[in-house]
């Protein structure tokens, strides 16, 4: 596709349910990020994938959060047993290269998660 | 590890100038600047790399002081379209990932 695609764009769920958020990066982009943005707040780093290297999971807030990426393609962010504080926009971004921060990030439109 | 931005918010009249600052406690490989309009995804403005290389839009000006781990974004002769929240992101040595500051909200009034 022409840009980073995320789905669903909006998700409303009940507390305690599991949710899956999908990110389809730009073809050929080796680096992929997930960020969380709470209402009116900044971009909180969650996880980073670079090619076939082990992902940097240091930003995941709890073990309820996990993410996978198959090769250099689609990534899925899973939140188990959702809590109200998980409500936020989850942004995915990809980059063609990531050598010492040299690559421009292209962001998707985000998945807005609301936990009731 | 998160960079610190200042000011948190700026209100300008169209045509005025603004400077947004970003500082880190870590030695940096690069500094990124992005702008996010309300309800939209962040959009790339500029990358400043250790060693002096810069990549970005011609109308955007920024500096990177590697010794002080600081960067500044210069917005001159501001236009209404410049309104939004500006984020700096840093890739610090040993981190190998981009971490963003809390953002600076810029409002341009006619």
XYZ file of N, CA and C in Angstrom:
678
model
N 0.825 -1.215 0.000
C 0.000 0.000 0.000
C 0.852 1.254 0.000
N 0.192 2.383 -0.141
C 0.914 3.635 -0.238
C 1.442 4.098 1.105
N 0.756 3.735 2.178
C 1.167 4.205 3.488
C 1.022 3.096 4.506
N 1.227 3.469 5.762
C 1.052 2.525 6.861
C -0.447 2.393 7.142
N -0.909 1.173 7.177
C -2.327 0.922 7.378
C -2.566 0.273 8.729
N -3.520 0.790 9.484
C -3.840 0.226 10.793
C -5.324 -0.126 10.852
N -5.593 -1.213 11.552
C -6.994 -1.605 11.754
C -7.160 -2.285 13.102
N -8.343 -2.157 13.730
C -9.420 -1.281 13.311
C -9.069 0.183 13.583
N -9.790 1.096 12.999
C -9.539 2.510 13.278
C -10.133 2.892 14.627
N -11.215 2.215 14.977
C -11.853 2.433 16.274
C -12.271 1.100 16.866
N -12.050 0.959 18.164
C -12.439 -0.268 18.850
C -12.964 0.091 20.230
N -14.187 -0.319 20.495
C -14.761 -0.151 21.825
C -14.923 -1.540 22.418
N -14.413 -1.737 23.615
C -14.467 -3.048 24.233
C -14.809 -2.913 25.702
N -15.178 -4.009 26.274
C -15.492 -4.026 27.702
C -14.255 -4.410 28.493
N -14.168 -3.869 29.660
C -13.062 -4.199 30.561
C -12.962 -5.717 30.722
N -11.712 -6.199 30.609
C -11.467 -7.621 30.769
C -11.379 -8.404 29.466
N -11.838 -7.791 28.369
C -11.755 -8.462 27.076
C -10.359 -8.296 26.474
N -10.029 -9.180 25.538
C -8.773 -9.076 24.812
C -9.015 -8.339 23.495
N -8.011 -7.574 23.047
C -8.109 -6.899 21.753
C -6.831 -7.123 20.949
N -7.004 -7.119 19.639
C -5.872 -7.213 18.716
C -5.899 -6.016 17.776
N -4.766 -5.367 17.654
C -4.624 -4.225 16.761
C -3.593 -4.599 15.703
N -3.919 -4.244 14.464
C -3.075 -4.678 13.348
C -2.400 -3.493 12.666
N -1.163 -3.727 12.242
C -0.418 -2.708 11.509
C 0.194 -3.329 10.260
N -0.062 -2.704 9.136
C 0.504 -3.140 7.861
C 1.483 -2.052 7.415
N 2.793 -2.293 7.546
C 3.750 -1.214 7.247
C 3.908 -1.018 5.744
N 4.632 0.019 5.379
C 4.970 0.240 3.983
C 5.892 -0.890 3.520
N 5.616 -1.402 2.342
C 6.379 -2.531 1.823
C 7.870 -2.211 1.778
N 8.667 -3.136 2.328
C 10.108 -2.955 2.308
C 10.677 -2.258 3.530
N 9.806 -1.743 4.372
C 10.294 -1.070 5.583
C 10.686 -2.123 6.615
N 11.933 -2.032 7.061
C 12.434 -3.049 7.981
C 12.136 -2.722 9.438
N 12.007 -1.448 9.742
C 11.783 -1.036 11.132
C 10.302 -0.747 11.350
N 9.793 -1.185 12.496
C 8.382 -0.966 12.835
C 8.265 -0.656 14.317
N 7.517 0.395 14.621
C 7.314 0.847 15.994
C 5.827 0.802 16.346
N 5.550 0.586 17.618
C 4.240 0.840 18.209
C 4.409 1.890 19.307
N 3.503 2.893 19.256
C 3.461 3.920 20.292
C 2.031 4.001 20.821
N 1.908 4.474 22.050
C 0.605 4.723 22.637
C 0.483 6.219 22.902
N -0.675 6.773 22.591
C -0.911 8.191 22.838
C -2.239 8.357 23.560
N -2.143 8.672 24.832
C -3.352 8.959 25.609
C -3.828 10.360 25.255
N -5.078 10.641 25.549
C -5.699 11.892 25.158
C -4.885 13.087 25.635
N -4.455 13.915 24.691
C -3.724 15.127 25.021
C -2.301 14.910 25.484
N -1.810 13.678 25.350
C -0.480 13.359 25.843
C 0.515 13.110 24.702
N 1.732 12.776 25.076
C 2.777 12.528 24.092
C 2.751 11.121 23.546
N 3.784 10.781 22.799
C 3.909 9.478 22.160
C 4.748 8.580 23.059
N 4.099 7.571 23.606
C 4.765 6.673 24.549
C 5.255 5.435 23.802
N 6.551 5.207 23.809
C 7.143 4.061 23.122
C 6.678 2.752 23.748
N 6.276 1.803 22.913
C 5.874 0.489 23.397
C 6.859 -0.605 22.977
N 7.065 -0.752 21.668
C 7.888 -1.848 21.170
C 8.453 -1.489 19.800
N 9.615 -2.062 19.479
C 10.323 -1.763 18.238
C 10.814 -3.060 17.617
N 10.518 -3.226 16.322
C 10.993 -4.376 15.552
C 11.975 -3.873 14.494
N 13.083 -4.578 14.325
C 14.031 -4.247 13.277
C 14.409 -5.539 12.561
N 13.875 -5.716 11.381
C 14.186 -6.886 10.575
C 13.914 -8.164 11.333
N 14.888 -9.055 11.339
C 14.742 -10.339 12.011
C 15.385 -10.347 13.394
N 15.804 -9.167 13.853
C 16.411 -9.089 15.189
C 15.339 -9.227 16.259
N 15.775 -9.586 17.461
C 14.839 -9.669 18.587
C 14.245 -8.290 18.850
N 12.943 -8.192 19.044
C 12.318 -6.882 19.258
C 12.720 -6.266 20.589
N 12.691 -4.944 20.634
C 12.906 -4.203 21.884
C 11.543 -4.010 22.534
N 11.287 -4.755 23.593
C 9.985 -4.740 24.256
C 9.986 -3.867 25.505
N 11.009 -3.058 25.657
C 11.213 -2.364 26.925
C 10.105 -1.380 27.277
N 9.296 -0.959 26.313
C 8.238 0.005 26.587
C 6.887 -0.606 26.913
N 6.755 -1.893 26.791
C 5.456 -2.516 27.082
C 5.141 -2.324 28.566
N 3.963 -1.783 28.890
C 3.675 -1.395 30.279
C 3.400 -2.559 31.221
N 2.981 -3.693 30.709
C 2.729 -4.848 31.579
C 2.723 -6.107 30.716
N 2.658 -7.238 31.380
C 2.659 -8.507 30.630
C 1.322 -8.772 29.945
N 0.359 -7.855 30.095
C -0.886 -7.987 29.345
C -0.693 -7.560 27.889
N 0.397 -6.861 27.639
C 0.690 -6.352 26.300
C 1.714 -7.262 25.622
N 1.442 -7.582 24.359
C 2.415 -8.335 23.579
C 2.279 -7.916 22.117
N 3.311 -8.158 21.349
C 3.274 -7.825 19.928
C 4.105 -8.828 19.160
N 3.679 -9.045 17.946
C 4.389 -9.950 17.048
C 4.551 -9.286 15.692
N 5.577 -9.732 14.991
C 5.755 -9.308 13.614
C 6.380 -10.461 12.853
N 5.820 -10.784 11.745
C 6.343 -11.860 10.921
C 7.263 -11.268 9.868
N 8.556 -11.515 10.017
C 9.530 -10.989 9.063
C 9.471 -9.481 8.986
N 9.277 -8.960 7.789
C 9.171 -7.518 7.607
C 7.775 -7.141 7.169
N 6.771 -7.887 7.650
C 5.408 -7.608 7.218
C 4.550 -7.175 8.397
N 3.334 -7.659 8.401
C 2.312 -7.212 9.342
C 2.725 -7.435 10.791
N 2.301 -6.502 11.645
C 2.505 -6.643 13.079
C 1.152 -6.592 13.778
N 1.059 -7.329 14.867
C -0.155 -7.341 15.680
C 0.202 -7.013 17.120
N -0.501 -6.042 17.670
C -0.360 -5.696 19.090
C -1.580 -6.262 19.813
N -1.338 -7.078 20.819
C -2.412 -7.710 21.566
C -2.428 -7.196 22.998
N -3.603 -6.818 23.451
C -3.773 -6.401 24.842
C -4.764 -7.370 25.476
N -4.311 -8.068 26.490
C -5.173 -9.030 27.174
C -5.809 -8.394 28.399
N -7.003 -8.868 28.719
C -7.705 -8.413 29.940
C -7.651 -6.896 30.038
N -8.203 -6.234 29.043
C -8.094 -4.778 28.952
C -8.619 -4.078 30.203
N -7.949 -2.954 30.512
C -8.327 -2.102 31.631
C -8.684 -0.725 31.078
N -9.390 0.070 31.866
C -9.798 1.390 31.396
C -8.594 2.277 31.085
N -7.501 2.092 31.803
C -6.312 2.912 31.547
C -5.624 2.556 30.226
N -6.093 1.477 29.588
C -5.540 1.131 28.270
C -6.156 1.983 27.164
N -7.208 2.711 27.482
C -7.862 3.563 26.481
C -6.874 4.591 25.948
N -6.705 4.608 24.640
C -5.716 5.486 24.010
C -5.773 5.265 22.502
N -5.006 6.067 21.790
C -4.766 5.801 20.370
C -3.436 5.065 20.265
N -3.456 3.953 19.558
C -2.243 3.162 19.367
C -1.742 3.416 17.947
N -0.556 3.995 17.875
C 0.027 4.386 16.601
C 1.131 3.428 16.194
N 1.120 3.073 14.932
C 2.177 2.255 14.360
C 2.962 3.123 13.381
N 4.257 2.922 13.311
C 5.092 3.657 12.371
C 6.141 2.722 11.790
N 6.507 2.968 10.546
C 7.556 2.148 9.936
C 8.598 3.036 9.287
N 9.771 2.448 9.077
C 10.886 3.179 8.492
C 11.660 2.251 7.575
N 12.169 2.825 6.488
C 12.912 2.027 5.517
C 14.205 1.488 6.112
N 14.915 2.337 6.795
C 16.170 1.928 7.426
C 16.202 2.493 8.829
N 17.009 1.870 9.677
C 17.177 2.439 11.009
C 18.604 2.199 11.459
N 19.487 2.999 10.892
C 20.874 2.937 11.298
C 21.169 4.195 12.088
N 21.288 4.025 13.399
C 21.546 5.160 14.301
C 20.534 6.288 14.070
N 19.274 5.870 13.948
C 18.211 6.847 13.899
C 18.148 7.672 12.637
N 18.598 7.108 11.541
C 18.697 7.897 10.321
C 17.462 7.846 9.432
N 16.470 7.035 9.809
C 15.324 6.857 8.935
C 14.113 7.652 9.362
N 13.420 8.220 8.384
C 12.164 8.931 8.641
C 11.086 7.926 9.016
N 10.278 8.250 10.018
C 9.156 7.410 10.411
C 7.904 7.837 9.664
N 7.182 6.847 9.147
C 5.883 7.070 8.534
C 4.841 6.466 9.471
N 3.915 7.300 9.924
C 2.912 6.860 10.886
C 1.611 6.459 10.192
N 0.942 5.469 10.785
C -0.421 5.171 10.407
C -1.371 6.131 11.103
N -2.677 6.008 10.767
C -3.670 6.902 11.352
C -4.045 6.515 12.778
N -3.613 5.331 13.190
C -3.852 4.922 14.561
C -5.113 4.102 14.754
N -5.110 3.366 15.848
C -6.306 2.623 16.285
C -6.734 3.214 17.617
N -7.945 3.758 17.635
C -8.454 4.355 18.876
C -9.154 3.280 19.682
N -8.629 3.002 20.867
C -9.191 1.980 21.739
C -9.897 2.631 22.912
N -11.139 2.251 23.123
C -11.913 2.714 24.269
C -12.349 1.508 25.074
N -11.955 1.493 26.335
C -12.313 0.394 27.225
C -13.360 0.896 28.205
N -14.519 0.289 28.157
C -15.624 0.731 29.022
C -15.590 0.054 30.387
N 15.370 8.672 29.924
C 15.682 8.458 28.523
C 14.817 9.327 27.608
N 13.623 9.699 28.092
C 12.723 10.536 27.305
C 13.290 11.947 27.231
N 13.345 12.545 26.021
C 13.830 13.932 25.927
C 12.818 14.891 26.539
N 13.329 16.061 26.906
C 12.496 17.090 27.521
C 12.331 18.237 26.551
N 11.088 18.629 26.307
C 10.801 19.726 25.392
C 10.383 20.963 26.165
N 10.727 22.126 25.575
C 10.263 23.384 26.132
C 10.105 24.399 25.015
N 9.142 25.293 25.126
C 8.094 25.324 26.147
C 7.050 24.238 25.903
N 6.129 24.099 26.820
C 5.055 23.116 26.650
C 4.004 23.621 25.681
N 3.845 24.953 25.636
C 2.853 25.541 24.741
C 3.297 26.935 24.330
N 2.926 27.309 23.102
C 3.249 28.636 22.579
C 2.043 29.155 21.810
N 1.751 30.426 22.015
C 0.679 31.072 21.242
C 1.295 32.250 20.499
N 1.117 32.273 19.197
C 1.703 33.316 18.360
C 0.639 33.958 17.496
N 0.972 35.132 17.011
C 0.200 35.728 15.922
C 0.870 35.335 14.614
N 0.080 35.232 13.586
C 0.607 34.907 12.265
C 1.754 35.846 11.916
N 2.837 35.276 11.430
C 3.995 36.075 11.042
C 5.089 36.143 12.094
N 4.768 35.773 13.337
C 5.778 35.795 14.399
C 6.638 34.534 14.343
N 7.758 34.579 15.060
C 8.709 33.464 15.084
C 8.593 32.690 16.385
N 9.022 31.440 16.338
C 9.037 30.608 17.544
C 10.236 29.670 17.512
N 10.700 29.323 18.702
C 11.763 28.333 18.855
C 11.287 27.274 19.844
N 11.422 26.025 19.461
C 11.071 24.908 20.333
C 12.341 24.127 20.626
N 12.561 23.851 21.890
C 13.792 23.208 22.330
C 13.562 21.772 22.778
N 14.619 20.976 22.628
C 14.570 19.555 22.988
C 15.916 19.201 23.598
N 15.920 18.594 24.769
C 17.183 18.242 25.398
C 17.127 16.831 25.948
N 18.300 16.212 25.979
C 18.404 14.836 26.455
C 19.559 14.718 27.429
N 19.449 13.766 28.345
C 20.534 13.514 29.293
C 21.523 12.493 28.732
N 21.200 11.934 27.568
C 22.038 10.910 26.951
C 22.716 11.459 25.701
N 23.872 10.874 25.364
C 24.505 11.201 24.088
C 23.625 10.665 22.961
N 23.486 11.464 21.926
C 22.495 11.163 20.883
C 23.121 10.801 19.541
N 22.480 9.868 18.841
C 22.808 9.608 17.442
C 22.048 10.560 16.532
N 20.808 10.830 16.907
C 19.973 11.639 16.029
C 18.838 12.280 16.811
N 18.315 13.358 16.218
C 17.117 14.016 16.728
C 16.121 14.119 15.573
N 14.897 13.758 15.854
C 13.821 13.858 14.868
C 12.812 14.907 15.322
N 12.182 15.565 14.358
C 11.081 16.482 14.643
C 9.860 16.085 13.810
N 8.701 16.031 14.479
C 7.438 15.689 13.835
C 6.373 16.687 14.273
N 5.392 16.886 13.428
C 4.263 17.744 13.773
C 2.981 16.920 13.683
N 2.127 17.094 14.675
C 0.852 16.383 14.701
C -0.294 17.385 14.815
N -1.172 17.352 13.834
C -2.382 18.174 13.915
C -3.469 17.367 14.610
N -4.407 18.080 15.182
C -5.443 17.445 15.996
C -6.164 16.352 15.212
N -6.186 15.142 15.787
C -6.899 14.038 15.170
C -6.171 13.381 14.014
N -4.924 13.790 13.782
C -4.164 13.229 12.669
C -2.902 12.534 13.166
N -2.264 11.797 12.267
C -1.010 11.137 12.602
C 0.141 12.141 12.571
N 1.186 11.903 13.337
C 2.368 12.767 13.257
C 2.994 12.700 11.864
N 3.538 13.833 11.438
C 4.152 13.939 10.121
C 5.600 14.382 10.281
N 6.479 13.753 9.525
C 7.905 14.030 9.587
C 8.233 15.455 9.152
N 9.120 16.101 9.907
C 9.632 17.418 9.537
C 11.119 17.360 9.217
N 11.905 16.782 10.139
C 13.348 16.851 9.969
C 14.055 15.808 10.833
N 15.213 15.353 10.316
C 16.143 14.533 11.096
C 17.483 15.254 11.132
N 18.063 15.309 12.313
C 19.409 15.857 12.460
C 20.285 14.740 13.021
N 21.356 14.448 12.305
C 22.207 13.314 12.666
C 23.512 13.780 13.293
N 24.032 12.958 14.153
C 25.361 13.186 14.710
C 26.347 13.283 13.553
N 27.160 14.323 13.599
C 28.104 14.519 12.505
C 27.700 15.636 11.568
N 26.459 16.121 11.725
C 26.067 17.311 10.985
C 25.072 17.124 9.866
N 24.828 15.891 9.423
C 23.886 15.698 8.321
C 22.461 16.009 8.768
N 21.708 16.627 7.865
C 20.313 16.925 8.123
C 19.474 16.471 6.940
N 18.282 16.000 7.241
C 17.336 15.625 6.193
C 15.983 16.176 6.577
N 15.338 16.860 5.652
C 14.017 17.365 5.961
C 13.504 18.337 4.941
N 12.428 19.017 5.321
C 11.790 19.959 4.419
C 12.572 21.268 4.359
N 12.614 21.845 3.176
C 13.401 23.058 2.962
C 12.959 24.211 3.838
N 11.676 24.282 4.152
C 11.170 25.435 4.881
C 11.326 25.290 6.378
N 11.893 24.178 6.823
C 12.076 23.935 8.247
C 13.548 24.101 8.585
N 13.792 24.763 9.713
C 15.161 24.999 10.148
C 15.334 24.471 11.562
N 16.453 23.798 11.790
C 16.711 23.265 13.126
C 18.210 23.173 13.342
N 18.586 23.066 14.610
C 19.989 22.908 14.973
C 20.128 21.734 15.925
N 21.364 21.204 15.998
C 21.650 20.062 16.876
C 23.018 20.298 17.492
N 23.033 20.514 18.788
C 24.283 20.673 19.522
C 24.615 19.323 20.144
N 25.538 18.594 19.515
C 25.845 17.226 19.942
C 26.465 17.197 21.337
N 27.290 18.190 21.654
C 27.963 18.193 22.953
C 26.972 18.389 24.096
N 25.969 19.206 23.850
C 24.980 19.491 24.898
C 23.757 18.584 24.798
N 23.723 17.733 23.793
C 22.548 16.853 23.545
C 21.274 17.673 23.455
N 21.348 18.760 22.709
C 20.191 19.640 22.582
C 19.895 19.925 21.110
N 18.612 20.121 20.824
C 18.206 20.518 19.488
C 17.150 21.606 19.601
N 17.111 22.470 18.609
C 16.095 23.514 18.558
C 15.458 23.538 17.174
N 14.165 23.752 17.158
C 13.408 23.873 15.913
C 12.989 25.330 15.769
N 13.285 25.910 14.611
C 13.016 27.313 14.377
C 11.860 27.454 13.392
N 10.843 28.156 13.827
C 9.683 28.407 12.965
C 9.618 29.909 12.733
N 9.901 30.339 11.530
C 9.950 31.768 11.237
C 8.770 32.171 10.367
N 8.341 33.402 10.557
C 7.217 33.952 9.805
C 6.055 32.949 9.798
N 5.620 32.592 10.995
C 4.665 31.498 11.152
C 3.373 31.743 10.362
N 2.828 30.620 9.874
C 1.577 30.631 9.149
C 0.539 29.856 9.952
N -0.729 30.085 9.643
C -1.800 29.385 10.356
C -1.618 27.875 10.266
N -1.075 27.398 9.146
C -0.899 25.958 8.942
C 0.170 25.355 9.847
N 0.962 26.178 10.518
C 1.990 25.666 11.418
C 1.410 25.181 12.750
N 0.167 25.505 13.003
C -0.449 25.097 14.264
C -0.437 23.591 14.418
N -0.233 23.148 15.636
C -0.209 21.717 15.916
C 0.694 21.449 17.104
N 0.906 20.183 17.381
C 1.811 19.796 18.448
C 3.095 19.263 17.833
N 4.214 19.787 18.286
C 5.520 19.413 17.763
C 6.204 18.463 18.742
N 6.677 17.361 18.200
C 7.373 16.361 19.009
C 8.813 16.217 18.545
N 9.713 16.202 19.496
C 11.068 15.776 19.155
C 11.232 14.333 19.601
N 11.980 13.587 18.823
C 12.293 12.205 19.140
C 13.786 12.031 19.097
N 14.320 11.241 20.003
C 15.754 11.037 20.055
C 16.115 9.563 20.033
N 17.197 9.284 19.334
C 17.783 7.944 19.338
C 19.123 8.096 20.043
N 19.178 7.651 21.281
C 20.388 7.847 22.072
C 21.295 6.632 21.951
N 22.565 6.868 22.198
C 23.549 5.792 22.085
C 23.218 4.682 23.068
N 23.122 3.478 22.545
C 22.768 2.332 23.369
C 21.293 2.026 23.378
N 20.449 2.975 22.923
C 19.010 2.762 22.976
C 18.496 2.053 21.732
N 18.988 2.462 20.552
C 18.588 1.871 19.283
C 17.089 1.936 19.060
N 16.467 3.003 19.517
C 15.049 3.197 19.242
C 14.739 4.677 19.383
N 13.589 5.096 18.839
C 13.206 6.499 18.871
C 12.218 6.734 20.007
N 12.605 7.626 20.908
C 11.762 7.963 22.053
C 11.398 9.432 21.946
N 10.115 9.752 22.164
C 9.628 11.100 21.965
C 9.466 11.878 23.263
N 9.596 13.195 23.128
C 9.275 14.094 24.215
C 7.775 14.254 24.356
N 7.363 15.055 25.322
C 5.950 15.212 25.625
C 5.221 16.148 24.661
N 5.961 16.846 23.834
C 5.321 17.686 22.831
C 5.232 19.149 23.237
N 5.177 20.005 22.214
C 4.974 21.449 22.389
C 3.785 21.844 21.527
N 2.765 22.378 22.175
C 1.556 22.762 21.433
C 1.712 24.186 20.925
N 1.649 24.335 19.606
C 1.793 25.643 18.975
C 0.455 26.086 18.411
N 0.031 27.277 18.813
C -1.215 27.854 18.302
C -0.867 29.145 17.575
N -1.306 29.247 16.334
C -1.090 30.451 15.538
C -2.431 31.123 15.333
N -2.519 32.358 15.773
C -3.755 33.134 15.602
C -3.601 34.147 14.477
N -4.707 34.453 13.785
C -4.620 35.433 12.689
C -4.299 36.827 13.214
